[in-house]
Amino acid sequence: MDKDLIILNYEAALLSLSIGLPAEDMIEMMEEHALNDDLEIAQGYKLALEDYLSKERTFNCSVKPVIEE
């Protein structure tokens, strides 16, 4: 597997979770990618979910989108 692609998907998934994507939706996407043999994507999502869910109450990361004029 391509480690760089796994890391890229890990970071994208972690960002998505931090801005409010429900973990259940991420799990569903992970499973769909695994079934379609997109294993690097599924692995990145899995690692992000593990980190996010293991720190669910103490996850010190949130992203607040800001629109600058």
Coordinates of N, CA, C and O in Angstrom, one line a residue:
M1 N 0.8 -1.2 0.0 CA 0.0 0.0 0.0 C 0.9 1.2 0.0 O 2.0 1.2 0.5
D2 N 0.4 2.3 -0.6 CA 1.0 3.6 -0.7 C 0.9 4.3 0.6 O -0.2 4.8 1.0
K3 N 2.0 4.4 1.4 CA 1.9 5.1 2.7 C 1.5 6.5 2.6 O 0.8 7.0 3.5
D4 N 2.0 7.2 1.6 CA 1.7 8.7 1.5 C 0.2 8.9 1.2 O -0.4 9.8 1.8
L5 N -0.4 8.0 0.5 CA -1.9 8.1 0.2 C -2.7 7.8 1.5 O -3.7 8.4 1.7
I6 N -2.2 6.8 2.3 CA -2.8 6.5 3.6 C -2.8 7.8 4.5 O -3.8 8.1 5.1
I7 N -1.6 8.4 4.6 CA -1.5 9.6 5.4 C -2.4 10.7 4.9 O -3.0 11.4 5.7
L8 N -2.4 10.9 3.6 CA -3.3 12.0 3.1 C -4.7 11.7 3.4 O -5.5 12.6 3.8
N9 N -5.2 10.5 3.3 CA -6.6 10.2 3.7 C -6.8 10.2 5.2 O -7.9 10.6 5.6
Y10 N -5.8 9.9 6.0 CA -5.9 10.0 7.4 C -6.2 11.4 7.8 O -7.1 11.8 8.6
E11 N -5.4 12.3 7.2 CA -5.5 13.8 7.5 C -6.8 14.3 7.1 O -7.5 15.1 7.8
A12 N -7.3 13.9 5.9 CA -8.6 14.4 5.4 C -9.7 13.9 6.3 O -10.7 14.6 6.5
A13 N -9.7 12.6 6.7 CA -10.7 12.1 7.5 C -10.7 12.7 8.9 O -11.8 13.1 9.4
L14 N -9.6 13.0 9.4 CA -9.5 13.6 10.7 C -10.0 15.1 10.7 O -10.8 15.5 11.6
L15 N -9.8 15.8 9.6 CA -10.3 17.1 9.4 C -11.8 17.0 9.3 O -12.5 17.8 9.9
S16 N -12.3 16.1 8.5 CA -13.8 15.9 8.4 C -14.5 15.7 9.7 O -15.5 16.2 10.0
L17 N -13.9 14.8 10.5 CA -14.4 14.5 11.8 C -14.4 15.7 12.7 O -15.3 15.9 13.5
S18 N -13.3 16.5 12.7 CA -13.2 17.6 13.6 C -14.1 18.7 13.2 O -14.4 19.5 14.1
I19 N -14.6 18.8 12.0 CA -15.6 19.8 11.6 C -17.0 19.3 11.7 O -17.9 20.0 11.4
G20 N -17.2 18.1 12.2 CA -18.5 17.7 12.6 C -19.1 16.5 11.8 O -20.3 16.2 12.0
L21 N -18.4 15.9 10.9 CA -18.9 14.7 10.2 C -19.1 13.6 11.2 O -18.2 13.3 12.0
P22 N -20.3 13.0 11.3 CA -20.6 12.0 12.2 C -19.7 10.8 12.0 O -19.4 10.4 10.8
A23 N -19.2 10.2 13.0 CA -18.3 9.0 12.9 C -19.0 7.9 12.1 O -18.4 7.1 11.4
E24 N -20.3 7.7 12.3 CA -21.1 6.7 11.6 C -21.0 6.9 10.1 O -20.9 5.9 9.3
D25 N -21.0 8.1 9.6 CA -20.9 8.4 8.2 C -19.5 8.0 7.7 O -19.3 7.5 6.6
M26 N -18.4 8.3 8.5 CA -17.1 8.0 8.1 C -16.9 6.5 8.1 O -16.2 6.0 7.2
I27 N -17.5 5.8 9.0 CA -17.4 4.3 9.0 C -18.1 3.7 7.8 O -17.5 2.8 7.1
E28 N -19.2 4.3 7.4 CA -19.9 3.8 6.2 C -19.0 4.1 4.9 O -18.9 3.2 4.1
M29 N -18.4 5.2 4.9 CA -17.5 5.5 3.7 C -16.3 4.6 3.7 O -15.9 4.1 2.7
M30 N -15.7 4.3 4.9 CA -14.6 3.4 5.0 C -14.9 2.1 4.5 O -14.2 1.5 3.7
E31 N -16.1 1.5 4.9 CA -16.5 0.2 4.5 C -16.7 0.2 3.0 O -16.4 -0.8 2.3
E32 N -17.3 1.2 2.4 CA -17.6 1.3 1.0 C -16.2 1.3 0.2 O -16.1 0.6 -0.8
H33 N -15.3 2.0 0.7 CA -14.0 2.1 0.0 C -13.3 0.7 0.1 O -12.6 0.3 -0.8
A34 N -13.4 0.1 1.3 CA -12.8 -1.3 1.4 C -13.4 -2.3 0.5 O -12.7 -3.1 -0.1
L35 N -14.7 -2.2 0.3 CA -15.4 -3.1 -0.6 C -15.0 -2.9 -2.1 O -15.0 -3.8 -2.9
N36 N -14.6 -1.6 -2.4 CA -14.2 -1.3 -3.8 C -12.7 -1.4 -4.0 O -12.2 -0.9 -5.0
D37 N -12.0 -2.0 -3.0 CA -10.6 -2.2 -3.1 C -9.8 -0.9 -3.1 O -8.7 -0.9 -3.6
D38 N -10.3 0.2 -2.5 CA -9.6 1.4 -2.3 C -9.0 1.3 -0.9 O -9.4 2.0 0.0
L39 N -8.0 0.4 -0.8 CA -7.5 0.1 0.5 C -6.8 1.2 1.2 O -6.8 1.3 2.5
E40 N -6.1 2.0 0.5 CA -5.3 3.1 1.1 C -6.3 4.1 1.7 O -6.1 4.7 2.8
I41 N -7.4 4.4 1.0 CA -8.4 5.3 1.5 C -9.0 4.7 2.8 O -9.2 5.4 3.8
A42 N -9.4 3.5 2.7 CA -10.1 2.8 3.8 C -9.1 2.8 5.0 O -9.6 3.0 6.2
Q43 N -7.9 2.5 4.8 CA -6.9 2.5 5.9 C -6.7 3.8 6.5 O -6.6 3.9 7.8
G44 N -6.6 4.9 5.7 CA -6.5 6.2 6.3 C -7.7 6.6 7.1 O -7.6 7.2 8.2
Y45 N -8.9 6.2 6.6 CA -10.1 6.5 7.4 C -10.1 5.7 8.7 O -10.5 6.2 9.7
K46 N -9.7 4.5 8.6 CA -9.7 3.6 9.8 C -8.8 4.2 10.9 O -9.2 4.3 12.1
L47 N -7.6 4.6 10.5 CA -6.7 5.2 11.5 C -7.2 6.5 12.1 O -7.0 6.7 13.3
A48 N -7.8 7.3 11.3 CA -8.4 8.5 11.8 C -9.5 8.3 12.8 O -9.6 8.9 13.8
L49 N -10.4 7.3 12.4 CA -11.5 6.9 13.3 C -11.0 6.4 14.6 O -11.5 6.7 15.7
E50 N -9.9 5.6 14.6 CA -9.3 5.0 15.8 C -8.8 6.2 16.7 O -9.1 6.2 17.9
D51 N -8.1 7.1 16.1 CA -7.6 8.2 16.9 C -8.7 9.1 17.5 O -8.8 9.5 18.6
Y52 N -9.7 9.4 16.6 CA -10.8 10.3 17.0 C -11.7 9.6 18.0 O -12.0 10.3 19.0
L53 N -12.0 8.4 17.9 CA -12.9 7.7 18.8 C -12.3 7.4 20.1 O -12.9 7.4 21.2
S54 N -11.0 7.1 20.1 CA -10.3 6.8 21.4 C -10.1 8.1 22.2 O -9.9 8.0 23.4
K55 N -10.3 9.2 21.6 CA -10.2 10.5 22.3 C -11.4 11.3 22.2 O -11.4 12.5 22.3
E56 N -12.6 10.6 22.1 CA -13.8 11.3 21.8 C -14.2 12.4 22.8 O -14.6 13.5 22.4
R57 N -13.9 12.2 24.1 CA -14.3 13.2 25.1 C -13.1 14.2 25.3 O -13.3 15.2 25.8
T58 N -11.9 13.8 24.9 CA -10.8 14.7 25.1 C -10.1 15.1 23.8 O -9.0 15.7 23.9
F59 N -10.7 14.9 22.7 CA -10.1 15.3 21.4 C -10.0 16.8 21.4 O -11.1 17.5 21.4
N60 N -8.9 17.3 21.4 CA -8.6 18.7 21.5 C -8.4 19.3 20.1 O -7.4 19.9 19.9
C61 N -9.3 19.1 19.2 CA -9.2 19.6 17.9 C -10.6 20.0 17.3 O -11.4 19.1 17.3
S62 N -10.7 21.2 17.0 CA -12.0 21.6 16.3 C -11.6 22.6 15.3 O -10.7 23.4 15.5
V63 N -12.3 22.6 14.2 CA -12.0 23.6 13.1 C -13.2 24.4 12.9 O -14.3 23.9 12.8
K64 N -13.0 25.7 12.9 CA -14.2 26.6 12.7 C -13.9 27.4 11.4 O -13.0 28.2 11.4
P65 N -14.7 27.1 10.4 CA -14.4 27.8 9.1 C -14.7 29.3 9.3 O -15.6 29.7 10.0
V66 N -13.8 30.1 8.7 CA -13.9 31.6 8.8 C -13.9 32.1 7.4 O -13.0 31.7 6.6
I67 N -14.8 33.0 7.1 CA -14.8 33.6 5.8 C -14.3 35.0 5.9 O -14.8 35.8 6.7
E68 N -13.2 35.3 5.3 CA -12.5 36.6 5.3 C -13.0 37.4 4.2 O -13.1 36.9 3.1
E69 N -13.3 38.6 4.5 CA -13.8 39.5 3.4 C -12.7 40.3 2.8 O -11.7 40.6 3.4

